[in-house]
């Protein structure tokens, strides 16, 4: 199957700093990218949907100025958590597909811990 | 907004039992539905993908069905094994992709 590479897999940062998470589709064109957040013992909550070359569509309650999403190319999307705080500690995972009706492939996830 | 519900939230069975996990969704105009497995602290493993035009998919001991008109899907696991213990998630694709809360399965030896 197609491969989505997410990096880093684990990051610890100090409160107030920014963290960038990368998601790359290695063998297909990721027209659409989804970013999710998962708190312990909870399901994946959709944060935003981005289409290549367009601004991301954020879910209600997700601060777009805090969670910056860039999807400038068909193979790379980034999520930057700005001015991170301990409550942003979570498991972040990306997903992408080439068309709306094809299988979505998931990155390995990034466990963010803000201290 | 699409709402995805999974029942039961948790399930504990003895090894060897057949079991059914349920997923329901509110908007039947879907492109596809995927079932995933997630082990504690890990990412997602895709199990089965059912396109909107399909009624079921099978992979080994797993069989997933889809009734789009009623907004339901089931994941059938035959002859369960302790290694099947994990959280099972269904996700529905429209313009976005949304997940249910999952079913936490424990298979006891």
mmCIF file of C-alpha atoms in Angstrom:
data_model
loop_
_atom_site.group_PDB
_atom_site.id
_atom_site.type_symbol
_atom_site.label_atom_id
_atom_site.label_comp_id
_atom_site.label_asym_id
_atom_site.label_seq_id
_atom_site.Cartn_x
_atom_site.Cartn_y
_atom_site.Cartn_z
ATOM 1 C CA UNK A 1 0.000 0.000 0.000
ATOM 2 C CA UNK A 2 0.883 3.645 -0.222
ATOM 3 C CA UNK A 3 3.167 5.136 2.378
ATOM 4 C CA UNK A 4 2.762 8.267 4.421
ATOM 5 C CA UNK A 5 5.797 9.261 6.438
ATOM 6 C CA UNK A 6 5.289 11.428 9.504
ATOM 7 C CA UNK A 7 8.153 13.010 11.400
ATOM 8 C CA UNK A 8 9.081 13.275 14.200
ATOM 9 C CA UNK A 9 7.518 10.289 15.934
ATOM 10 C CA UNK A 10 8.105 11.777 19.346
ATOM 11 C CA UNK A 11 8.967 15.273 20.530
ATOM 12 C CA UNK A 12 9.334 16.947 23.887
ATOM 13 C CA UNK A 13 9.372 20.722 23.956
ATOM 14 C CA UNK A 14 9.277 23.508 26.469
ATOM 15 C CA UNK A 15 6.143 25.512 27.030
ATOM 16 C CA UNK A 16 6.020 28.555 24.772
ATOM 17 C CA UNK A 17 8.042 27.083 21.931
ATOM 18 C CA UNK A 18 6.767 25.984 18.530
ATOM 19 C CA UNK A 19 6.901 22.501 17.074
ATOM 20 C CA UNK A 20 6.623 21.507 13.429
ATOM 21 C CA UNK A 21 5.320 18.116 12.356
ATOM 22 C CA UNK A 22 5.854 16.940 8.789
ATOM 23 C CA UNK A 23 3.782 14.525 6.809
ATOM 24 C CA UNK A 24 5.011 13.244 3.455
ATOM 25 C CA UNK A 25 3.300 11.029 0.925
ATOM 26 C CA UNK A 26 6.069 8.931 -0.557
ATOM 27 C CA UNK A 27 4.482 7.343 -3.589
ATOM 28 C CA UNK A 28 1.313 9.201 -4.460
ATOM 29 C CA UNK A 29 0.035 12.740 -4.791
ATOM 30 C CA UNK A 30 -1.651 13.803 -1.595
ATOM 31 C CA UNK A 31 -4.377 16.073 -2.902
ATOM 32 C CA UNK A 32 -6.107 16.089 0.460
ATOM 33 C CA UNK A 33 -4.525 15.906 3.894
ATOM 34 C CA UNK A 34 -6.273 15.426 7.211
ATOM 35 C CA UNK A 35 -4.776 16.264 10.595
ATOM 36 C CA UNK A 36 -6.068 14.596 13.737
ATOM 37 C CA UNK A 37 -5.407 14.849 17.442
ATOM 38 C CA UNK A 38 -5.905 12.017 19.878
ATOM 39 C CA UNK A 39 -5.943 12.391 23.640
ATOM 40 C CA UNK A 40 -5.326 9.347 25.866
ATOM 41 C CA UNK A 41 -8.096 6.760 25.683
ATOM 42 C CA UNK A 42 -10.048 8.865 23.203
ATOM 43 C CA UNK A 43 -10.646 8.589 19.502
ATOM 44 C CA UNK A 44 -9.147 10.626 16.709
ATOM 45 C CA UNK A 45 -10.597 14.096 16.463
ATOM 46 C CA UNK A 46 -10.356 15.839 13.123
ATOM 47 C CA UNK A 47 -8.545 19.151 13.458
ATOM 48 C CA UNK A 48 -8.436 20.338 9.873
ATOM 49 C CA UNK A 49 -8.668 19.343 6.246
ATOM 50 C CA UNK A 50 -6.282 20.798 3.720
ATOM 51 C CA UNK A 51 -6.163 20.632 -0.034
ATOM 52 C CA UNK A 52 -2.948 21.270 -1.897
ATOM 53 C CA UNK A 53 -2.503 24.937 -2.651
ATOM 54 C CA UNK A 54 -5.497 26.048 -0.592
ATOM 55 C CA UNK A 55 -6.010 27.243 2.937
ATOM 56 C CA UNK A 56 -6.911 24.570 5.423
ATOM 57 C CA UNK A 57 -10.458 24.173 6.699
ATOM 58 C CA UNK A 58 -10.403 23.980 10.478
ATOM 59 C CA UNK A 59 -12.933 22.210 12.653
ATOM 60 C CA UNK A 60 -14.925 24.231 15.119
ATOM 61 C CA UNK A 61 -12.939 24.870 18.259
ATOM 62 C CA UNK A 62 -9.529 24.422 16.636
ATOM 63 C CA UNK A 63 -7.517 27.645 16.663
ATOM 64 C CA UNK A 64 -6.094 28.216 13.203
ATOM 65 C CA UNK A 65 -3.534 30.708 14.508
ATOM 66 C CA UNK A 66 -2.241 28.160 16.959
ATOM 67 C CA UNK A 67 -2.213 25.140 14.688
ATOM 68 C CA UNK A 68 -0.708 26.318 11.428
ATOM 69 C CA UNK A 69 -1.164 23.976 8.502
ATOM 70 C CA UNK A 70 0.756 24.315 5.276
ATOM 71 C CA UNK A 71 0.034 22.107 2.290
ATOM 72 C CA UNK A 72 2.150 23.763 -0.344
ATOM 73 C CA UNK A 73 2.951 20.682 -2.406
ATOM 74 C CA UNK A 74 1.334 17.401 -3.347
ATOM 75 C CA UNK A 75 3.779 15.435 -1.245
ATOM 76 C CA UNK A 76 4.224 17.496 1.906
ATOM 77 C CA UNK A 77 1.983 18.978 4.555
ATOM 78 C CA UNK A 78 3.125 20.459 7.855
ATOM 79 C CA UNK A 79 1.399 21.181 11.133
ATOM 80 C CA UNK A 80 3.056 23.743 13.388
ATOM 81 C CA UNK A 81 1.925 23.977 16.975
ATOM 82 C CA UNK A 82 2.756 27.537 17.961
ATOM 83 C CA UNK A 83 3.436 28.673 21.518
ATOM 84 C CA UNK A 84 2.813 25.172 22.780
ATOM 85 C CA UNK A 85 1.379 24.623 26.246
ATOM 86 C CA UNK A 86 1.077 21.454 28.331
ATOM 87 C CA UNK A 87 -2.563 21.058 27.312
ATOM 88 C CA UNK A 88 -1.385 20.686 23.694
ATOM 89 C CA UNK A 89 0.351 17.454 24.674
ATOM 90 C CA UNK A 90 -1.302 14.811 22.550
ATOM 91 C CA UNK A 91 -0.869 12.303 19.746
ATOM 92 C CA UNK A 92 -1.049 14.032 16.359
ATOM 93 C CA UNK A 93 -1.573 11.998 13.212
ATOM 94 C CA UNK A 94 -1.897 12.894 9.553
ATOM 95 C CA UNK A 95 -3.712 11.152 6.765
ATOM 96 C CA UNK A 96 -3.755 11.686 3.043
ATOM 97 C CA UNK A 97 -5.327 10.425 -0.132
ATOM 98 C CA UNK A 98 -5.037 11.305 -3.789
ATOM 99 C CA UNK A 99 -8.748 11.586 -4.495
ATOM 100 C CA UNK A 100 -11.876 11.948 -2.386
ATOM 101 C CA UNK A 101 -13.065 8.396 -2.871
ATOM 102 C CA UNK A 102 -9.824 6.485 -2.477
ATOM 103 C CA UNK A 103 -8.304 4.930 0.575
ATOM 104 C CA UNK A 104 -6.734 7.280 3.073
ATOM 105 C CA UNK A 105 -3.277 6.391 4.346
ATOM 106 C CA UNK A 106 -2.022 7.376 7.756
ATOM 107 C CA UNK A 107 1.283 8.523 9.104
ATOM 108 C CA UNK A 108 2.798 6.842 12.122
ATOM 109 C CA UNK A 109 1.783 9.669 14.413
ATOM 110 C CA UNK A 110 3.691 12.172 16.547
ATOM 111 C CA UNK A 111 3.531 12.102 20.307
ATOM 112 C CA UNK A 112 3.980 15.659 21.534
ATOM 113 C CA UNK A 113 4.808 16.348 25.149
ATOM 114 C CA UNK A 114 4.985 19.955 26.281
ATOM 115 C CA UNK A 115 6.765 20.481 29.597
ATOM 116 C CA UNK B 1 -21.661 17.166 10.218
ATOM 117 C CA UNK B 2 -21.183 13.444 10.010
ATOM 118 C CA UNK B 3 -21.553 11.643 13.339
ATOM 119 C CA UNK B 4 -20.004 8.197 13.731
ATOM 120 C CA UNK B 5 -20.998 5.927 16.605
ATOM 121 C CA UNK B 6 -19.464 2.630 17.620
ATOM 122 C CA UNK B 7 -21.089 0.023 19.824
ATOM 123 C CA UNK B 8 -20.063 -1.500 22.145
ATOM 124 C CA UNK B 9 -17.452 0.790 23.669
ATOM 125 C CA UNK B 10 -15.689 -2.205 25.175
ATOM 126 C CA UNK B 11 -15.922 -5.940 24.710
ATOM 127 C CA UNK B 12 -14.238 -8.816 26.493
ATOM 128 C CA UNK B 13 -14.522 -12.338 25.102
ATOM 129 C CA UNK B 14 -12.809 -15.681 25.597
ATOM 130 C CA UNK B 15 -10.454 -16.882 22.921
ATOM 131 C CA UNK B 16 -12.126 -18.622 19.999
ATOM 132 C CA UNK B 17 -15.371 -16.693 20.030
ATOM 133 C CA UNK B 18 -16.790 -15.021 16.963
ATOM 134 C CA UNK B 19 -17.719 -11.395 17.533
ATOM 135 C CA UNK B 20 -19.331 -8.421 15.836
ATOM 136 C CA UNK B 21 -18.428 -4.778 16.198
ATOM 137 C CA UNK B 22 -20.897 -2.145 15.099
ATOM 138 C CA UNK B 23 -20.492 1.246 13.463
ATOM 139 C CA UNK B 24 -23.253 3.655 12.509
ATOM 140 C CA UNK B 25 -23.131 6.989 10.724
ATOM 141 C CA UNK B 26 -25.640 9.759 10.164
ATOM 142 C CA UNK B 27 -24.916 10.875 6.604
ATOM 143 C CA UNK B 28 -25.279 8.032 4.106
ATOM 144 C CA UNK B 29 -23.681 9.982 1.245
ATOM 145 C CA UNK B 30 -20.259 8.508 1.893
ATOM 146 C CA UNK B 31 -17.406 7.665 -0.427
ATOM 147 C CA UNK B 32 -16.122 4.805 1.646
ATOM 148 C CA UNK B 33 -15.741 3.375 5.136
ATOM 149 C CA UNK B 34 -12.568 2.012 6.672
ATOM 150 C CA UNK B 35 -11.977 -0.173 9.694
ATOM 151 C CA UNK B 36 -8.745 0.277 11.612
ATOM 152 C CA UNK B 37 -6.976 -1.341 14.495
ATOM 153 C CA UNK B 38 -5.009 0.647 17.052
ATOM 154 C CA UNK B 39 -2.762 -0.876 19.657
ATOM 155 C CA UNK B 40 -2.043 1.114 22.845
ATOM 156 C CA UNK B 41 0.322 3.995 22.188
ATOM 157 C CA UNK B 42 0.576 3.156 18.517
ATOM 158 C CA UNK B 43 -0.697 4.465 15.202
ATOM 159 C CA UNK B 44 -3.424 3.035 13.015
ATOM 160 C CA UNK B 45 -3.403 -0.188 11.045
ATOM 161 C CA UNK B 46 -5.898 -0.288 8.187
ATOM 162 C CA UNK B 47 -7.910 -3.495 8.195
ATOM 163 C CA UNK B 48 -10.575 -3.170 5.532
ATOM 164 C CA UNK B 49 -11.835 -0.530 3.137
ATOM 165 C CA UNK B 50 -15.371 -0.704 1.773
ATOM 166 C CA UNK B 51 -16.297 1.569 -1.095
ATOM 167 C CA UNK B 52 -19.788 3.041 -1.126
ATOM 168 C CA UNK B 53 -20.800 0.737 -3.981
ATOM 169 C CA UNK B 54 -19.710 -2.395 -2.119
ATOM 170 C CA UNK B 55 -21.572 -4.383 0.495
ATOM 171 C CA UNK B 56 -18.734 -6.270 2.115
ATOM 172 C CA UNK B 57 -15.027 -6.939 2.188
ATOM 173 C CA UNK B 58 -13.125 -9.868 3.622
ATOM 174 C CA UNK B 59 -9.576 -10.319 4.771
ATOM 175 C CA UNK B 60 -8.642 -13.533 6.549
ATOM 176 C CA UNK B 61 -10.742 -13.839 9.693
ATOM 177 C CA UNK B 62 -12.204 -10.374 9.212
ATOM 178 C CA UNK B 63 -15.357 -9.513 7.333
ATOM 179 C CA UNK B 64 -16.787 -6.030 7.098
ATOM 180 C CA UNK B 65 -20.232 -5.239 5.770
ATOM 181 C CA UNK B 66 -21.762 -1.959 4.722
ATOM 182 C CA UNK B 67 -25.413 -0.958 4.529
ATOM 183 C CA UNK B 68 -25.172 2.574 3.300
ATOM 184 C CA UNK B 69 -28.903 3.241 3.217
ATOM 185 C CA UNK B 70 -29.277 2.486 6.905
ATOM 186 C CA UNK B 71 -25.952 4.055 7.840
ATOM 187 C CA UNK B 72 -24.434 0.928 9.336
ATOM 188 C CA UNK B 73 -21.338 -1.197 9.083
ATOM 189 C CA UNK B 74 -20.272 -4.259 11.012
ATOM 190 C CA UNK B 75 -16.879 -5.843 11.513
ATOM 191 C CA UNK B 76 -17.035 -9.568 12.083
ATOM 192 C CA UNK B 77 -14.039 -11.282 13.642
ATOM 193 C CA UNK B 78 -14.030 -15.058 13.455
ATOM 194 C CA UNK B 79 -12.267 -17.320 15.924
ATOM 195 C CA UNK B 80 -10.874 -14.486 18.005
ATOM 196 C CA UNK B 81 -7.313 -14.704 19.364
ATOM 197 C CA UNK B 82 -5.547 -12.849 22.184
ATOM 198 C CA UNK B 83 -3.530 -11.048 19.521
ATOM 199 C CA UNK B 84 -6.753 -9.454 18.310
ATOM 200 C CA UNK B 85 -6.900 -7.418 21.510
ATOM 201 C CA UNK B 86 -6.818 -3.752 20.480
ATOM 202 C CA UNK B 87 -9.088 -0.799 19.850
ATOM 203 C CA UNK B 88 -11.051 -1.028 16.616
ATOM 204 C CA UNK B 89 -12.041 2.187 14.899
ATOM 205 C CA UNK B 90 -14.312 2.846 11.984
ATOM 206 C CA UNK B 91 -13.950 5.950 9.864
ATOM 207 C CA UNK B 92 -16.311 7.357 7.281
ATOM 208 C CA UNK B 93 -15.153 9.368 4.287
ATOM 209 C CA UNK B 94 -17.176 12.176 2.828
ATOM 210 C CA UNK B 95 -15.329 15.385 1.981
ATOM 211 C CA UNK B 96 -13.562 14.811 5.262
ATOM 212 C CA UNK B 97 -12.928 11.654 7.247
ATOM 213 C CA UNK B 98 -14.382 11.135 10.708
ATOM 214 C CA UNK B 99 -13.878 8.453 13.277
ATOM 215 C CA UNK B 100 -16.042 6.713 15.788
ATOM 216 C CA UNK B 101 -14.953 6.516 19.401
ATOM 217 C CA UNK B 102 -13.800 2.938 18.948
ATOM 218 C CA UNK B 103 -14.445 -0.433 20.520
ATOM 219 C CA UNK B 104 -11.820 -1.667 22.958
ATOM 220 C CA UNK B 105 -11.580 -5.435 22.465
ATOM 221 C CA UNK B 106 -9.985 -7.827 24.920
ATOM 222 C CA UNK B 107 -9.644 -11.477 23.977
ATOM 223 C CA UNK B 108 -8.805 -13.622 26.991
ATOM 224 C CA UNK B 109 -6.686 -16.752 26.604
#
